[in-house]
PDB file of C-alpha atoms in Angstrom:
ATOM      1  CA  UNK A  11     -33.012  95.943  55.138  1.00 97.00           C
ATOM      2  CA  UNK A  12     -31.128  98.428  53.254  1.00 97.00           C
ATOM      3  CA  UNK A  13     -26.655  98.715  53.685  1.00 97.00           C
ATOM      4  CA  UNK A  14     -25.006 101.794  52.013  1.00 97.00           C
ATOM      5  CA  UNK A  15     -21.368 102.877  52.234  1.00 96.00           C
ATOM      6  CA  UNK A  16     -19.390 104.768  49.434  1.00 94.00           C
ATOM      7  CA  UNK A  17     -18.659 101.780  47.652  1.00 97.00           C
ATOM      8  CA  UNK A  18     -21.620  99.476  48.512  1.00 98.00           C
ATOM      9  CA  UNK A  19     -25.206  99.347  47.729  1.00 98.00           C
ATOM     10  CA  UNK A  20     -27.213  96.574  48.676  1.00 98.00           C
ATOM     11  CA  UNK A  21     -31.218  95.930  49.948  1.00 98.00           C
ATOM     12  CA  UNK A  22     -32.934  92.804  51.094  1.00 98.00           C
ATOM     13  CA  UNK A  23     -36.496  92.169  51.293  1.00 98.00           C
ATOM     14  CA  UNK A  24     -39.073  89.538  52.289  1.00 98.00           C
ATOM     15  CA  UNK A  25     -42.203  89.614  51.739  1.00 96.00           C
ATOM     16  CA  UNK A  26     -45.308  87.305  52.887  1.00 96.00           C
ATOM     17  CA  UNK A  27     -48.629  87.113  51.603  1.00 94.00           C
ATOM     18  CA  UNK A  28     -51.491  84.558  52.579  1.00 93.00           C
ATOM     19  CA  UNK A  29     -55.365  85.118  51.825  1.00 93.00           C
ATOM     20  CA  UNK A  30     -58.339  82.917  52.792  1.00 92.00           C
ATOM     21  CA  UNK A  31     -59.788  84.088  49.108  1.00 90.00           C
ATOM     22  CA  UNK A  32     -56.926  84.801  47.055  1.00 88.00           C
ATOM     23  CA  UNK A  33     -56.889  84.363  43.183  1.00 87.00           C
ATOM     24  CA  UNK A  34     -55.609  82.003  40.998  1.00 88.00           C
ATOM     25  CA  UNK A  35     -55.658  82.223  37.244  1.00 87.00           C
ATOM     26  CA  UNK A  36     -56.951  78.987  35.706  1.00 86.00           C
ATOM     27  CA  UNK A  37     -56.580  77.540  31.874  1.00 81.00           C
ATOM     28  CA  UNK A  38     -59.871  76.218  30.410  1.00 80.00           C
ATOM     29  CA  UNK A  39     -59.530  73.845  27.291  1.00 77.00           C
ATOM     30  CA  UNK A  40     -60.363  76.418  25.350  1.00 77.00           C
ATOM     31  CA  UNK A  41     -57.340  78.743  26.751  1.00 74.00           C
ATOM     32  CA  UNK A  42     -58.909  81.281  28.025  1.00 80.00           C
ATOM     33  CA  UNK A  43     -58.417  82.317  31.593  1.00 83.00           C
ATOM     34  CA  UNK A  44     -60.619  82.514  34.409  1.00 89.00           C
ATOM     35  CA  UNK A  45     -60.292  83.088  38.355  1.00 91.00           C
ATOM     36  CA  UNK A  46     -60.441  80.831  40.977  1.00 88.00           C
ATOM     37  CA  UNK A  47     -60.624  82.469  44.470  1.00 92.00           C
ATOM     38  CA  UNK A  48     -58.882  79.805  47.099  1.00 92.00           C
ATOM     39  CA  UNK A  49     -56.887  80.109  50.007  1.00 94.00           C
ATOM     40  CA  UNK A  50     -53.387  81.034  48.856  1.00 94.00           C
ATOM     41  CA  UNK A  51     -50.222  81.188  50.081  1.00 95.00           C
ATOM     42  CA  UNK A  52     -46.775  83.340  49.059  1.00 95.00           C
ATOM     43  CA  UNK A  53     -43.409  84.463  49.943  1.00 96.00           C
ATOM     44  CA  UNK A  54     -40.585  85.218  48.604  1.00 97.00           C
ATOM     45  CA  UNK A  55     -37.135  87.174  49.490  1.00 98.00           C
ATOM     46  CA  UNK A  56     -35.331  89.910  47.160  1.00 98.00           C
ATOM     47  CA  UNK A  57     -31.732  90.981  47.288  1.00 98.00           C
ATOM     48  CA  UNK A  58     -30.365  93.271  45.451  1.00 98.00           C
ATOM     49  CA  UNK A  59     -26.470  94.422  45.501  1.00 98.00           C
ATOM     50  CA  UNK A  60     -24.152  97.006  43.459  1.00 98.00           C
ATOM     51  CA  UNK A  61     -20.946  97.574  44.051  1.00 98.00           C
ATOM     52  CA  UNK A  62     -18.465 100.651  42.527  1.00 98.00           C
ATOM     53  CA  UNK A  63     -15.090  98.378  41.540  1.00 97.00           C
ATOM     54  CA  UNK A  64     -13.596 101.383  40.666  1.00 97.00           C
ATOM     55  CA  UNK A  65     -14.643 105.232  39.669  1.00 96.00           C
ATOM     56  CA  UNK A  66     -15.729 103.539  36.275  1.00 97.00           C
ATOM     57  CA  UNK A  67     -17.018 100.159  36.563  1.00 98.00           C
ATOM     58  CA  UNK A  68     -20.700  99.237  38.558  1.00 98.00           C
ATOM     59  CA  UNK A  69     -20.880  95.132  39.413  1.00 98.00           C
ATOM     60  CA  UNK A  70     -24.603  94.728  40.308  1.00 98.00           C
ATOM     61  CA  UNK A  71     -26.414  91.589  41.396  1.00 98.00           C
ATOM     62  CA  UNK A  72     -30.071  90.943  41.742  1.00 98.00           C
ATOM     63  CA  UNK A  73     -31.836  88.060  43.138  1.00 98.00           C
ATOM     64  CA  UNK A  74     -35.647  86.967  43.430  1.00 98.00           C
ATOM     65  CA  UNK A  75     -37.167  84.058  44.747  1.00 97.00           C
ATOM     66  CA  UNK A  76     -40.273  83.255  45.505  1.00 96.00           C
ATOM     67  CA  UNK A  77     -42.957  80.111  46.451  1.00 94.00           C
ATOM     68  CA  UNK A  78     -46.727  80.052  46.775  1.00 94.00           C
ATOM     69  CA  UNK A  79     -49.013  77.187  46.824  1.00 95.00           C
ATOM     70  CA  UNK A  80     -52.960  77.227  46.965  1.00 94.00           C
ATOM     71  CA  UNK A  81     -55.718  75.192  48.158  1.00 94.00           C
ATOM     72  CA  UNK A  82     -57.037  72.147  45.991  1.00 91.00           C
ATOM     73  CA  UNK A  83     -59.555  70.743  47.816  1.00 90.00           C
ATOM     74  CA  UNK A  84     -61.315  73.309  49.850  1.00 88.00           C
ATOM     75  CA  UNK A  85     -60.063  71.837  53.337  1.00 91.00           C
ATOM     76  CA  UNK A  86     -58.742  75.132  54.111  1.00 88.00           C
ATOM     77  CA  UNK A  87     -54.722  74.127  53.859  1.00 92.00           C
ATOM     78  CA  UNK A  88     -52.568  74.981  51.219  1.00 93.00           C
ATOM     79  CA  UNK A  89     -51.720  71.735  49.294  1.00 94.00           C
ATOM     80  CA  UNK A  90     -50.828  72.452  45.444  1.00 93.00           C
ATOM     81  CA  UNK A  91     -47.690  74.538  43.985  1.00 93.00           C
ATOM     82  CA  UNK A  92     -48.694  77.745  42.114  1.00 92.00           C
ATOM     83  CA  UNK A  93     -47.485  77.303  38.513  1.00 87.00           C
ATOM     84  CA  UNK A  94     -45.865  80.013  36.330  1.00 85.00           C
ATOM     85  CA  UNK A  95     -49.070  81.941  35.601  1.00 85.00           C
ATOM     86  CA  UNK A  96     -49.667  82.714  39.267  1.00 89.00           C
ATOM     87  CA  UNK A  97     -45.690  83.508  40.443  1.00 90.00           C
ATOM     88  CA  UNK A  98     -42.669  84.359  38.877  1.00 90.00           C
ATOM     89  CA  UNK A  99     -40.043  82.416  38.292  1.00 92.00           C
ATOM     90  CA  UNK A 100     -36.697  82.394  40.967  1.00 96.00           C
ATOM     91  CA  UNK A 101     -34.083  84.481  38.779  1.00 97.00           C
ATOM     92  CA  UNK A 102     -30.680  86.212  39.361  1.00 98.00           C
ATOM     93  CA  UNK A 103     -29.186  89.072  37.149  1.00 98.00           C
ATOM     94  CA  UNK A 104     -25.683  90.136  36.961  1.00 98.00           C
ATOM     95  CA  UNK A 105     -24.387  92.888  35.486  1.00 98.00           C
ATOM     96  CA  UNK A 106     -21.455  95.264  34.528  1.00 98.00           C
ATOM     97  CA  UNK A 107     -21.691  98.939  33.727  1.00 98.00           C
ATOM     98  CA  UNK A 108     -19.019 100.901  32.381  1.00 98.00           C
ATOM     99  CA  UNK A 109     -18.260 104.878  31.608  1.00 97.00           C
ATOM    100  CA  UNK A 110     -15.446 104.442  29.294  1.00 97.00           C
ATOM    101  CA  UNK A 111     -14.969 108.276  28.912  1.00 96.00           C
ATOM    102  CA  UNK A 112     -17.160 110.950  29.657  1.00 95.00           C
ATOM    103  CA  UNK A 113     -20.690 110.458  27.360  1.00 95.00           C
ATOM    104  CA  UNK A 114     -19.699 106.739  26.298  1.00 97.00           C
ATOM    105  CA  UNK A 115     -21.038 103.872  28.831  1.00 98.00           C
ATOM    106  CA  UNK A 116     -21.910 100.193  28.625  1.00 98.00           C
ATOM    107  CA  UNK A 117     -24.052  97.596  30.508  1.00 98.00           C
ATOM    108  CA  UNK A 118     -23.322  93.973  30.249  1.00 98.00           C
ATOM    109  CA  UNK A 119     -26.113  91.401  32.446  1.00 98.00           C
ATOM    110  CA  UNK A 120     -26.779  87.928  32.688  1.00 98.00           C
ATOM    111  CA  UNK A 121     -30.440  86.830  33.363  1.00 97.00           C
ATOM    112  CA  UNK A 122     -30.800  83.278  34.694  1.00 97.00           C
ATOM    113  CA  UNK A 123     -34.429  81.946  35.457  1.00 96.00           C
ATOM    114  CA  UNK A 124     -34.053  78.730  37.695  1.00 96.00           C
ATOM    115  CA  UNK A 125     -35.685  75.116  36.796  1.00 95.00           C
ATOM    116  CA  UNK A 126     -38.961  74.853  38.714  1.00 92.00           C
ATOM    117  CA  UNK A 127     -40.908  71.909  38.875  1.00 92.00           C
ATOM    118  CA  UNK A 128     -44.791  72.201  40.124  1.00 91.00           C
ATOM    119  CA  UNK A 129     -46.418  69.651  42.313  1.00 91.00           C
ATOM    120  CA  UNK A 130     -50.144  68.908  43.066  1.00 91.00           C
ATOM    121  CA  UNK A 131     -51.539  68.254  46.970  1.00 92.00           C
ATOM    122  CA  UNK A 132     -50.048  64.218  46.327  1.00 92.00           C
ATOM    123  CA  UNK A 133     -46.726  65.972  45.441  1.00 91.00           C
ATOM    124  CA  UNK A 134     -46.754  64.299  41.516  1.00 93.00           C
ATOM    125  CA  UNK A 135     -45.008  66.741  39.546  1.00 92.00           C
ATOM    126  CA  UNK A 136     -47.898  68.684  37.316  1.00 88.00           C
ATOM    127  CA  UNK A 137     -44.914  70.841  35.653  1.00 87.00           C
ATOM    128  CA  UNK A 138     -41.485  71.049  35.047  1.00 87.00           C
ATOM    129  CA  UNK A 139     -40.094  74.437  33.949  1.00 90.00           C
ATOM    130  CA  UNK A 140     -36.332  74.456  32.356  1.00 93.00           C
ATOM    131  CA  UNK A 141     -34.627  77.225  33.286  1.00 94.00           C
ATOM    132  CA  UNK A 142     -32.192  79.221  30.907  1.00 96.00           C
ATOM    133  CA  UNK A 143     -29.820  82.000  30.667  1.00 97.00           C
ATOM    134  CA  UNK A 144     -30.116  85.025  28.254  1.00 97.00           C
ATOM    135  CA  UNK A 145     -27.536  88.084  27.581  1.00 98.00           C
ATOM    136  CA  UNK A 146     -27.765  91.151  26.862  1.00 98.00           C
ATOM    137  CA  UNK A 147     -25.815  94.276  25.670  1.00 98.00           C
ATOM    138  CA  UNK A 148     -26.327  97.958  25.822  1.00 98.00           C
ATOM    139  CA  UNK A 149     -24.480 101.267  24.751  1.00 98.00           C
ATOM    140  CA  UNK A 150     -25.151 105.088  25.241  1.00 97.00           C
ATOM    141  CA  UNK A 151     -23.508 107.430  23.537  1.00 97.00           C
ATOM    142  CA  UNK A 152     -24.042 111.317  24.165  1.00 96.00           C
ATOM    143  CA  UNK A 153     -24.388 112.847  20.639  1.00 95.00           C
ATOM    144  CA  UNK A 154     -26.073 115.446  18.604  1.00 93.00           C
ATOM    145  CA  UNK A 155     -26.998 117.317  21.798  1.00 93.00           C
ATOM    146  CA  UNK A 156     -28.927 114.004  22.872  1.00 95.00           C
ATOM    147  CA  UNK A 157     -28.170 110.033  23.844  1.00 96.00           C
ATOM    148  CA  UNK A 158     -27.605 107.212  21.102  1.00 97.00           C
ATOM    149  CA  UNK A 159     -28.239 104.033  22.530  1.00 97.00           C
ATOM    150  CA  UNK A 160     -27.484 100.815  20.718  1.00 98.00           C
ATOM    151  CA  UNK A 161     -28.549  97.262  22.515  1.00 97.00           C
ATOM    152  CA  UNK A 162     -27.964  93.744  21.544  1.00 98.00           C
ATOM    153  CA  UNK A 163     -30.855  91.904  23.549  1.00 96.00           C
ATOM    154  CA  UNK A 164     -30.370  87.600  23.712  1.00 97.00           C
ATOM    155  CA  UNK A 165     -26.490  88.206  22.644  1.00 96.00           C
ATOM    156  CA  UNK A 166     -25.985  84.356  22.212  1.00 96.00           C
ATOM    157  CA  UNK A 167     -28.991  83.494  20.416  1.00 96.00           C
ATOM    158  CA  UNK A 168     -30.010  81.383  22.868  1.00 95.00           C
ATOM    159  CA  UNK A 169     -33.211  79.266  21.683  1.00 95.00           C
ATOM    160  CA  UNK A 170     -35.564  78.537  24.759  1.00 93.00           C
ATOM    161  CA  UNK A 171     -39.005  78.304  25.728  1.00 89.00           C
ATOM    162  CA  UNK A 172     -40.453  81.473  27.550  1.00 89.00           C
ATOM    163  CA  UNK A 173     -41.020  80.813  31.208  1.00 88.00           C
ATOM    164  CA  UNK A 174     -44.810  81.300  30.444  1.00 83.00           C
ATOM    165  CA  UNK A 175     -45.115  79.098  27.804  1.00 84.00           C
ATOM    166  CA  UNK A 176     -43.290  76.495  29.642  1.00 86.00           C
ATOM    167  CA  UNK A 177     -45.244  76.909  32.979  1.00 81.00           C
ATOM    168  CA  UNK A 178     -48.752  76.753  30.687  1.00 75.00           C
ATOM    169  CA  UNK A 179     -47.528  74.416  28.138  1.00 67.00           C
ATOM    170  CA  UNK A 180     -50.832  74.406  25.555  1.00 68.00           C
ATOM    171  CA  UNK A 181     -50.360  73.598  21.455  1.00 65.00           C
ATOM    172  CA  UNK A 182     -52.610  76.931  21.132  1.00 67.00           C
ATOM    173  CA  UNK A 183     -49.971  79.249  22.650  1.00 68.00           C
ATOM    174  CA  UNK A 184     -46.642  77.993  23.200  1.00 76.00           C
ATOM    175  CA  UNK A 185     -43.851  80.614  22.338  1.00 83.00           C
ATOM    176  CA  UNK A 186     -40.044  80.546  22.068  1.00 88.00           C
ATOM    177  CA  UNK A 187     -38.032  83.349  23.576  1.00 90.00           C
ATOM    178  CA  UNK A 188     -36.977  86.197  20.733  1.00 92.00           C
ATOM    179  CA  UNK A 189     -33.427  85.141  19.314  1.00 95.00           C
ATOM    180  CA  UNK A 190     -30.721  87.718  18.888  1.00 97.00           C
ATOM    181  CA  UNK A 191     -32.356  91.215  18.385  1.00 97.00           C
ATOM    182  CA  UNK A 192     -30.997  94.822  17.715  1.00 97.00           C
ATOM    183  CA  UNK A 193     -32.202  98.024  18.663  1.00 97.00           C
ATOM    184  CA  UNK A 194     -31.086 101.143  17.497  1.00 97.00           C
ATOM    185  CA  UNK A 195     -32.300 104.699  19.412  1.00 97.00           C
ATOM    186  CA  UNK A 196     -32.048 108.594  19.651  1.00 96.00           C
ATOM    187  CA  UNK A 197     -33.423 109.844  22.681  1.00 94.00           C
ATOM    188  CA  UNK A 198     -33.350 114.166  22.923  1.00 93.00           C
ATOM    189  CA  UNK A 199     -35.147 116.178  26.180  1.00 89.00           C
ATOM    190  CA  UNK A 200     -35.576 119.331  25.717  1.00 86.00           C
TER     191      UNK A 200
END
């Protein structure tokens, strides 16, 4: 479903997948990944939404969710949540973008991903993901007959576990998020 007026941009979508041999990335103890093809289940819904404040400033929200679960035992019914390898996790971004004068804008945005915990066909939690909440930064600036674009990615600093690493939690490959970075960049067409 998609809305437009002058002001007002926003789309909604929902989406639903199920598959009597669908695949489902498994760890071995070694770490290495292999497929298992069971029944599986998804859906999900995604809404997105910008809005012109005023001739200068762009308020945009995003929003993703989705669920699947997959077939433990072979009975033919979906029974077990799929973990963080198989889905992504429910997240919302906000953002603000701003022309301050002609060839000088600026995007502020919020990403929050959403605790999820995973349960098996007895419904025992298997998993437990803790959500977090990064921020990031960006300029463009048209100069030297191209763009300069400056970004500030994890503004904060925040230190937290990547949704991967917490959805697959292993000693062999468990990563932290990347703290504060900068990025510096000349882009040119011609």
């Amino acid at each position: 479903v998609e809305f437009k007026t002058a002001d007002i941009t926003a789309q909604l979508s929902y989406y639903d997948s199920s598959s009597d041999f669908g695949e489902r990335l498994v760890r071995g103890a070694d770490g290495i990944y292999s497929v298992a093809r069971e029944k599986t289940e998804i859906d999900g819904i995604e809404f997105s939404a910008s809005w012109a404040a005023t001739d200068v400033d762009l308020l945009g929200l995003r929003y993703a969710e989705a669920t699947g679960r997959y077939d433990s035992n072979k009975d033919g019914r979906v029974d077990s949540d799929l973990g963080g390898t198989n889905i992504s996790p429910d997240r919302v971004n906000v953002s603000w973008d701003r022309t301050w004068v002609e060839g000088i804008d600026t995007r502020l945005q919020a990403n929050y991903l959403f605790d999820r915990d995973v349960r098996n066909s007895s419904g025992a939690v298997t998993n437990s993901f803790n959500g977090y909440t990064t921020y990031d930064l960006s300029a463009n600036i048209a100069a030297f007959d191209g763009k300069i674009t400056f970004a500030i990615q994890n503004l904060t600093d925040e230190f937290y576990f990547t949704y991967h690493s917490q959805s697959n939690p292993n000693d062999i490959r468990n990563f932290t998020g990347v703290g504060r970075s900068f990025n510096l960049g000349y882009q040119r067409v011609f």
